Amino acid sequence: MYVPIPTTIDCYRVGRKQEGKTRPIRLECQNRSDVEFALFHSKRLRNSEKHSRVYLSPDGSKEQRLEHSALVKKMKDLISTNQAKHYFIRNNKVCSADKP
């Protein structure tokens, strides 16, 4: 099966090096479809033994990052109060489903 590899323009670490802390890596792709392809297939990294701790997320504006941070905080609060459900973020909303 042929899997196209996204064309990257640049790849570099973000932030200053600190002992015991990992830094994120910023990857710039040639076009939007390459970004969407990488993000769509990023869930395959979880199943890989070598890359199970690698996470991909889209770059957003400061406002988008703050909104997402607030949603994560709200989701964590819901998880701490009701562990019988599975919570996740979809379409900028905290959603829930019954755990299997």
Short mmCIF file of N, CA, C and O in Angstrom, two decimals:
data_model
loop_
_atom_site.label_atom_id
_atom_site.label_comp_id
_atom_site.label_asym_id
_atom_site.label_seq_id
_atom_site.Cartn_x
_atom_site.Cartn_y
_atom_site.Cartn_z
N MET A 1 0.85 -1.19 0.00
CA MET A 1 0.00 0.00 0.00
C MET A 1 0.89 1.24 0.00
O MET A 1 1.79 1.38 0.81
N TYR A 2 0.63 2.14 -0.91
CA TYR A 2 1.41 3.37 -1.03
C TYR A 2 0.83 4.44 -0.11
O TYR A 2 -0.36 4.71 -0.15
N VAL A 3 1.66 5.00 0.72
CA VAL A 3 1.24 6.09 1.61
C VAL A 3 2.10 7.29 1.27
O VAL A 3 3.32 7.25 1.44
N PRO A 4 1.49 8.37 0.76
CA PRO A 4 2.29 9.55 0.43
C PRO A 4 2.85 10.21 1.68
O PRO A 4 2.21 10.26 2.72
N ILE A 5 4.07 10.68 1.59
CA ILE A 5 4.71 11.37 2.71
C ILE A 5 4.54 12.87 2.50
O ILE A 5 4.87 13.38 1.43
N PRO A 6 4.01 13.59 3.50
CA PRO A 6 3.84 15.03 3.36
C PRO A 6 5.17 15.73 3.08
O PRO A 6 6.21 15.36 3.62
N THR A 7 5.12 16.73 2.21
CA THR A 7 6.31 17.50 1.87
C THR A 7 6.51 18.57 2.93
O THR A 7 5.64 19.40 3.16
N THR A 8 7.65 18.52 3.61
CA THR A 8 7.92 19.50 4.66
C THR A 8 8.81 20.61 4.15
O THR A 8 9.70 20.39 3.32
N ILE A 9 8.58 21.81 4.65
CA ILE A 9 9.40 22.97 4.31
C ILE A 9 10.46 23.17 5.38
O ILE A 9 11.62 23.40 5.09
N ASP A 10 10.05 23.07 6.64
CA ASP A 10 10.97 23.31 7.74
C ASP A 10 10.53 22.51 8.96
O ASP A 10 9.35 22.21 9.13
N CYS A 11 11.49 22.17 9.80
CA CYS A 11 11.22 21.43 11.02
C CYS A 11 12.23 21.88 12.07
O CYS A 11 13.44 21.86 11.82
N TYR A 12 11.73 22.33 13.24
CA TYR A 12 12.63 22.81 14.27
C TYR A 12 11.98 22.71 15.64
O TYR A 12 10.76 22.66 15.76
N ARG A 13 12.80 22.69 16.69
CA ARG A 13 12.30 22.66 18.07
C ARG A 13 11.89 24.06 18.51
O ARG A 13 12.48 25.04 18.08
N VAL A 14 10.90 24.12 19.38
CA VAL A 14 10.38 25.39 19.88
C VAL A 14 10.75 25.54 21.35
O VAL A 14 10.67 24.58 22.12
N GLY A 15 11.15 26.72 21.75
CA GLY A 15 11.45 26.99 23.15
C GLY A 15 12.91 26.74 23.49
O GLY A 15 13.72 26.35 22.66
N ARG A 16 13.22 27.00 24.75
CA ARG A 16 14.58 26.83 25.23
C ARG A 16 14.75 25.47 25.88
O ARG A 16 13.83 24.95 26.50
N LYS A 17 15.94 24.94 25.76
CA LYS A 17 16.24 23.64 26.32
C LYS A 17 16.28 23.73 27.84
O LYS A 17 16.91 24.62 28.40
N GLN A 18 15.55 22.81 28.51
CA GLN A 18 15.54 22.73 29.97
C GLN A 18 15.74 21.28 30.37
O GLN A 18 15.20 20.37 29.73
N GLU A 19 16.49 21.08 31.41
CA GLU A 19 16.77 19.73 31.90
C GLU A 19 15.47 19.01 32.30
O GLU A 19 14.65 19.56 33.02
N GLY A 20 15.29 17.80 31.81
CA GLY A 20 14.14 16.99 32.18
C GLY A 20 12.83 17.38 31.50
O GLY A 20 11.78 16.90 31.87
N LYS A 21 12.88 18.24 30.50
CA LYS A 21 11.66 18.68 29.84
C LYS A 21 11.82 18.53 28.32
O LYS A 21 12.87 18.85 27.77
N THR A 22 10.79 18.00 27.68
CA THR A 22 10.84 17.87 26.23
C THR A 22 10.26 19.11 25.59
O THR A 22 9.36 19.76 26.14
N ARG A 23 10.77 19.45 24.42
CA ARG A 23 10.29 20.63 23.71
C ARG A 23 9.47 20.19 22.50
O ARG A 23 9.80 19.18 21.85
N PRO A 24 8.44 20.94 22.15
CA PRO A 24 7.68 20.59 20.95
C PRO A 24 8.50 20.86 19.69
O PRO A 24 9.45 21.64 19.69
N ILE A 25 8.12 20.18 18.64
CA ILE A 25 8.74 20.37 17.33
C ILE A 25 7.71 20.98 16.41
O ILE A 25 6.57 20.51 16.33
N ARG A 26 8.09 22.02 15.71
CA ARG A 26 7.19 22.66 14.75
C ARG A 26 7.56 22.16 13.36
O ARG A 26 8.72 22.18 12.96
N LEU A 27 6.56 21.68 12.65
CA LEU A 27 6.74 21.14 11.31
C LEU A 27 5.93 21.99 10.35
O LEU A 27 4.72 22.14 10.52
N GLU A 28 6.59 22.55 9.36
CA GLU A 28 5.90 23.35 8.35
C GLU A 28 5.80 22.54 7.06
O GLU A 28 6.81 22.06 6.56
N CYS A 29 4.59 22.39 6.56
CA CYS A 29 4.36 21.63 5.33
C CYS A 29 4.16 22.56 4.15
O CYS A 29 3.85 23.74 4.31
N GLN A 30 4.31 21.98 2.96
CA GLN A 30 4.23 22.78 1.74
C GLN A 30 2.80 23.26 1.46
O GLN A 30 2.61 24.37 0.99
N ASN A 31 1.80 22.44 1.76
CA ASN A 31 0.43 22.87 1.50
C ASN A 31 -0.53 22.31 2.55
O ASN A 31 -0.18 21.45 3.35
N ARG A 32 -1.73 22.80 2.55
CA ARG A 32 -2.74 22.46 3.55
C ARG A 32 -3.11 20.98 3.52
O ARG A 32 -3.36 20.37 4.56
N SER A 33 -3.15 20.39 2.34
CA SER A 33 -3.54 18.98 2.24
C SER A 33 -2.51 18.08 2.94
O SER A 33 -2.87 17.05 3.52
N ASP A 34 -1.23 18.46 2.91
CA ASP A 34 -0.22 17.69 3.63
C ASP A 34 -0.44 17.78 5.14
O ASP A 34 -0.28 16.80 5.86
N VAL A 35 -0.81 18.95 5.62
CA VAL A 35 -1.10 19.13 7.05
C VAL A 35 -2.30 18.27 7.45
O VAL A 35 -2.26 17.55 8.45
N GLU A 36 -3.36 18.33 6.67
CA GLU A 36 -4.56 17.56 6.96
C GLU A 36 -4.27 16.06 6.93
O GLU A 36 -4.77 15.30 7.77
N PHE A 37 -3.45 15.61 5.98
CA PHE A 37 -3.09 14.20 5.89
C PHE A 37 -2.35 13.76 7.15
O PHE A 37 -2.66 12.73 7.74
N ALA A 38 -1.36 14.55 7.56
CA ALA A 38 -0.56 14.20 8.75
C ALA A 38 -1.43 14.17 10.01
O ALA A 38 -1.31 13.26 10.83
N LEU A 39 -2.33 15.15 10.15
CA LEU A 39 -3.19 15.19 11.33
C LEU A 39 -4.19 14.04 11.33
O LEU A 39 -4.49 13.45 12.37
N PHE A 40 -4.72 13.70 10.16
CA PHE A 40 -5.69 12.62 10.06
C PHE A 40 -5.06 11.28 10.45
O PHE A 40 -5.67 10.46 11.14
N HIS A 41 -3.82 11.05 10.03
CA HIS A 41 -3.16 9.78 10.29
C HIS A 41 -2.34 9.79 11.59
O HIS A 41 -1.69 8.79 11.90
N SER A 42 -2.40 10.86 12.35
CA SER A 42 -1.61 10.95 13.58
C SER A 42 -2.05 9.92 14.62
O SER A 42 -1.26 9.52 15.47
N LYS A 43 -3.29 9.47 14.56
CA LYS A 43 -3.76 8.49 15.54
C LYS A 43 -3.04 7.15 15.40
O LYS A 43 -2.99 6.37 16.33
N ARG A 44 -2.42 6.91 14.25
CA ARG A 44 -1.65 5.68 14.07
C ARG A 44 -0.39 5.67 14.95
O ARG A 44 0.15 4.61 15.24
N LEU A 45 0.07 6.84 15.35
CA LEU A 45 1.26 6.91 16.20
C LEU A 45 1.02 6.25 17.55
O LEU A 45 1.93 5.68 18.13
N ARG A 46 -0.21 6.35 18.06
CA ARG A 46 -0.53 5.75 19.36
C ARG A 46 -0.33 4.24 19.35
O ARG A 46 0.01 3.64 20.37
N ASN A 47 -0.56 3.61 18.20
CA ASN A 47 -0.45 2.16 18.10
C ASN A 47 0.99 1.71 17.85
O ASN A 47 1.26 0.52 17.88
N SER A 48 1.88 2.64 17.60
CA SER A 48 3.27 2.31 17.35
C SER A 48 4.04 2.28 18.67
O SER A 48 3.94 3.19 19.48
N GLU A 49 4.81 1.22 18.88
CA GLU A 49 5.57 1.12 20.12
C GLU A 49 6.64 2.20 20.20
O GLU A 49 6.87 2.80 21.24
N LYS A 50 7.26 2.49 19.08
CA LYS A 50 8.36 3.47 19.05
C LYS A 50 7.86 4.91 19.20
O LYS A 50 8.54 5.74 19.78
N HIS A 51 6.68 5.21 18.68
CA HIS A 51 6.18 6.58 18.67
C HIS A 51 4.91 6.78 19.49
O HIS A 51 4.14 7.70 19.25
N SER A 52 4.69 5.94 20.49
CA SER A 52 3.44 6.01 21.25
C SER A 52 3.30 7.28 22.07
O SER A 52 2.20 7.65 22.46
N ARG A 53 4.40 7.99 22.33
CA ARG A 53 4.34 9.24 23.10
C ARG A 53 4.47 10.48 22.22
O ARG A 53 4.77 11.56 22.69
N VAL A 54 4.26 10.31 20.91
CA VAL A 54 4.32 11.43 19.96
C VAL A 54 2.89 11.86 19.66
O VAL A 54 2.04 11.04 19.34
N TYR A 55 2.63 13.15 19.80
CA TYR A 55 1.29 13.69 19.55
C TYR A 55 1.39 14.82 18.54
O TYR A 55 2.30 15.64 18.60
N LEU A 56 0.44 14.86 17.62
CA LEU A 56 0.37 15.94 16.64
C LEU A 56 -0.87 16.77 16.91
O LEU A 56 -1.93 16.24 17.22
N SER A 57 -0.72 18.06 16.80
CA SER A 57 -1.87 18.94 16.94
C SER A 57 -1.69 20.12 16.00
O SER A 57 -0.55 20.53 15.72
N PRO A 58 -2.78 20.66 15.50
CA PRO A 58 -2.67 21.79 14.58
C PRO A 58 -2.21 23.04 15.30
O PRO A 58 -2.48 23.23 16.49
N ASP A 59 -1.52 23.89 14.59
CA ASP A 59 -1.10 25.17 15.13
C ASP A 59 -2.31 26.11 15.08
O ASP A 59 -3.05 26.12 14.10
N GLY A 60 -2.52 26.86 16.12
CA GLY A 60 -3.64 27.79 16.15
C GLY A 60 -3.22 29.15 16.64
O GLY A 60 -2.11 29.34 17.16
N SER A 61 -4.11 30.10 16.49
CA SER A 61 -3.83 31.44 17.00
C SER A 61 -3.86 31.39 18.53
O SER A 61 -4.29 30.42 19.14
N LYS A 62 -3.42 32.46 19.15
CA LYS A 62 -3.41 32.51 20.61
C LYS A 62 -4.83 32.34 21.16
O LYS A 62 -5.04 31.65 22.16
N GLU A 63 -5.81 32.96 20.51
CA GLU A 63 -7.20 32.84 20.95
C GLU A 63 -7.68 31.39 20.86
O GLU A 63 -8.36 30.89 21.75
N GLN A 64 -7.32 30.71 19.76
CA GLN A 64 -7.73 29.32 19.59
C GLN A 64 -7.09 28.43 20.65
O GLN A 64 -7.74 27.53 21.20
N ARG A 65 -5.82 28.68 20.95
CA ARG A 65 -5.15 27.89 21.98
C ARG A 65 -5.78 28.12 23.35
O ARG A 65 -5.94 27.20 24.14
N LEU A 66 -6.16 29.37 23.65
CA LEU A 66 -6.80 29.67 24.93
C LEU A 66 -8.18 29.01 25.03
O LEU A 66 -8.54 28.48 26.07
N GLU A 67 -8.93 29.04 23.93
CA GLU A 67 -10.24 28.38 23.91
C GLU A 67 -10.09 26.88 24.13
O GLU A 67 -10.84 26.27 24.90
N HIS A 68 -9.12 26.27 23.46
CA HIS A 68 -8.91 24.83 23.61
C HIS A 68 -8.46 24.50 25.04
O HIS A 68 -8.91 23.51 25.62
N SER A 69 -7.62 25.35 25.60
CA SER A 69 -7.17 25.14 26.97
C SER A 69 -8.34 25.17 27.95
O SER A 69 -8.42 24.37 28.88
N ALA A 70 -9.27 26.10 27.73
CA ALA A 70 -10.46 26.18 28.58
C ALA A 70 -11.32 24.93 28.44
O ALA A 70 -11.87 24.43 29.42
N LEU A 71 -11.44 24.42 27.21
CA LEU A 71 -12.22 23.21 26.99
C LEU A 71 -11.58 22.01 27.68
O LEU A 71 -12.27 21.17 28.28
N VAL A 72 -10.25 21.93 27.63
CA VAL A 72 -9.55 20.82 28.30
C VAL A 72 -9.77 20.90 29.81
O VAL A 72 -10.01 19.89 30.46
N LYS A 73 -9.69 22.10 30.36
CA LYS A 73 -9.92 22.27 31.81
C LYS A 73 -11.35 21.84 32.18
O LYS A 73 -11.55 21.13 33.16
N LYS A 74 -12.32 22.26 31.37
CA LYS A 74 -13.71 21.88 31.62
C LYS A 74 -13.87 20.36 31.53
O LYS A 74 -14.54 19.74 32.37
N MET A 75 -13.22 19.74 30.54
CA MET A 75 -13.31 18.30 30.37
C MET A 75 -12.71 17.58 31.57
O MET A 75 -13.27 16.61 32.08
N LYS A 76 -11.56 18.05 32.06
CA LYS A 76 -10.92 17.43 33.22
C LYS A 76 -11.80 17.55 34.47
O LYS A 76 -11.87 16.63 35.27
N ASP A 77 -12.48 18.69 34.63
CA ASP A 77 -13.40 18.86 35.75
C ASP A 77 -14.55 17.86 35.66
O ASP A 77 -14.95 17.26 36.67
N LEU A 78 -15.09 17.68 34.45
CA LEU A 78 -16.18 16.72 34.27
C LEU A 78 -15.71 15.29 34.55
O LEU A 78 -16.44 14.49 35.15
N ILE A 79 -14.50 14.97 34.13
CA ILE A 79 -13.96 13.63 34.37
C ILE A 79 -13.81 13.38 35.87
O ILE A 79 -14.13 12.29 36.36
N SER A 80 -13.36 14.39 36.61
CA SER A 80 -13.17 14.20 38.05
C SER A 80 -14.49 14.05 38.79
O SER A 80 -14.55 13.38 39.82
N THR A 81 -15.57 14.62 38.26
CA THR A 81 -16.86 14.51 38.93
C THR A 81 -17.64 13.26 38.50
O THR A 81 -18.42 12.74 39.29
N ASN A 82 -17.44 12.80 37.25
CA ASN A 82 -18.20 11.64 36.76
C ASN A 82 -17.29 10.77 35.91
O ASN A 82 -17.12 11.01 34.72
N GLN A 83 -16.73 9.74 36.51
CA GLN A 83 -15.81 8.87 35.79
C GLN A 83 -16.51 7.73 35.07
O GLN A 83 -15.87 6.91 34.43
N ALA A 84 -17.84 7.70 35.13
CA ALA A 84 -18.59 6.64 34.45
C ALA A 84 -18.73 6.91 32.96
O ALA A 84 -19.11 6.03 32.20
N LYS A 85 -18.41 8.12 32.53
CA LYS A 85 -18.53 8.48 31.11
C LYS A 85 -17.16 8.76 30.52
O LYS A 85 -16.21 9.07 31.22
N HIS A 86 -17.10 8.68 29.20
CA HIS A 86 -15.90 9.01 28.44
C HIS A 86 -16.11 10.41 27.86
O HIS A 86 -17.10 10.65 27.16
N TYR A 87 -15.21 11.34 28.16
CA TYR A 87 -15.34 12.72 27.68
C TYR A 87 -14.29 13.00 26.61
O TYR A 87 -13.17 12.50 26.67
N PHE A 88 -14.68 13.81 25.63
CA PHE A 88 -13.77 14.17 24.55
C PHE A 88 -14.21 15.52 23.98
O PHE A 88 -15.33 15.99 24.22
N ILE A 89 -13.31 16.14 23.23
CA ILE A 89 -13.60 17.44 22.61
C ILE A 89 -13.82 17.22 21.12
O ILE A 89 -12.99 16.63 20.44
N ARG A 90 -14.95 17.71 20.63
CA ARG A 90 -15.26 17.62 19.21
C ARG A 90 -16.02 18.87 18.80
O ARG A 90 -16.97 19.27 19.47
N ASN A 91 -15.59 19.49 17.72
CA ASN A 91 -16.23 20.70 17.19
C ASN A 91 -16.33 21.79 18.25
O ASN A 91 -17.37 22.43 18.41
N ASN A 92 -15.25 21.99 18.99
CA ASN A 92 -15.17 23.02 20.02
C ASN A 92 -16.22 22.87 21.12
O ASN A 92 -16.68 23.85 21.68
N LYS A 93 -16.58 21.62 21.43
CA LYS A 93 -17.51 21.33 22.51
C LYS A 93 -17.00 20.12 23.27
O LYS A 93 -16.38 19.23 22.70
N VAL A 94 -17.28 20.08 24.57
CA VAL A 94 -16.97 18.90 25.36
C VAL A 94 -18.15 17.95 25.22
O VAL A 94 -19.29 18.28 25.53
N CYS A 95 -17.87 16.74 24.72
CA CYS A 95 -18.90 15.74 24.49
C CYS A 95 -18.66 14.55 25.42
O CYS A 95 -17.58 14.40 25.98
N SER A 96 -19.69 13.76 25.60
CA SER A 96 -19.54 12.58 26.45
C SER A 96 -20.23 11.39 25.82
O SER A 96 -21.13 11.52 25.00
N ALA A 97 -19.76 10.22 26.22
CA ALA A 97 -20.35 8.97 25.76
C ALA A 97 -20.21 7.97 26.89
O ALA A 97 -19.32 8.10 27.76
N ASP A 98 -21.07 6.98 26.91
CA ASP A 98 -20.96 5.93 27.91
C ASP A 98 -19.71 5.11 27.66
O ASP A 98 -19.35 4.83 26.52
N LYS A 99 -19.03 4.75 28.75
CA LYS A 99 -17.84 3.91 28.62
C LYS A 99 -18.27 2.50 28.25
O LYS A 99 -19.31 2.02 28.71
N PRO A 100 -17.48 1.83 27.43
CA PRO A 100 -17.84 0.46 27.04
C PRO A 100 -17.70 -0.51 28.19
O PRO A 100 -17.09 -0.32 29.14
#
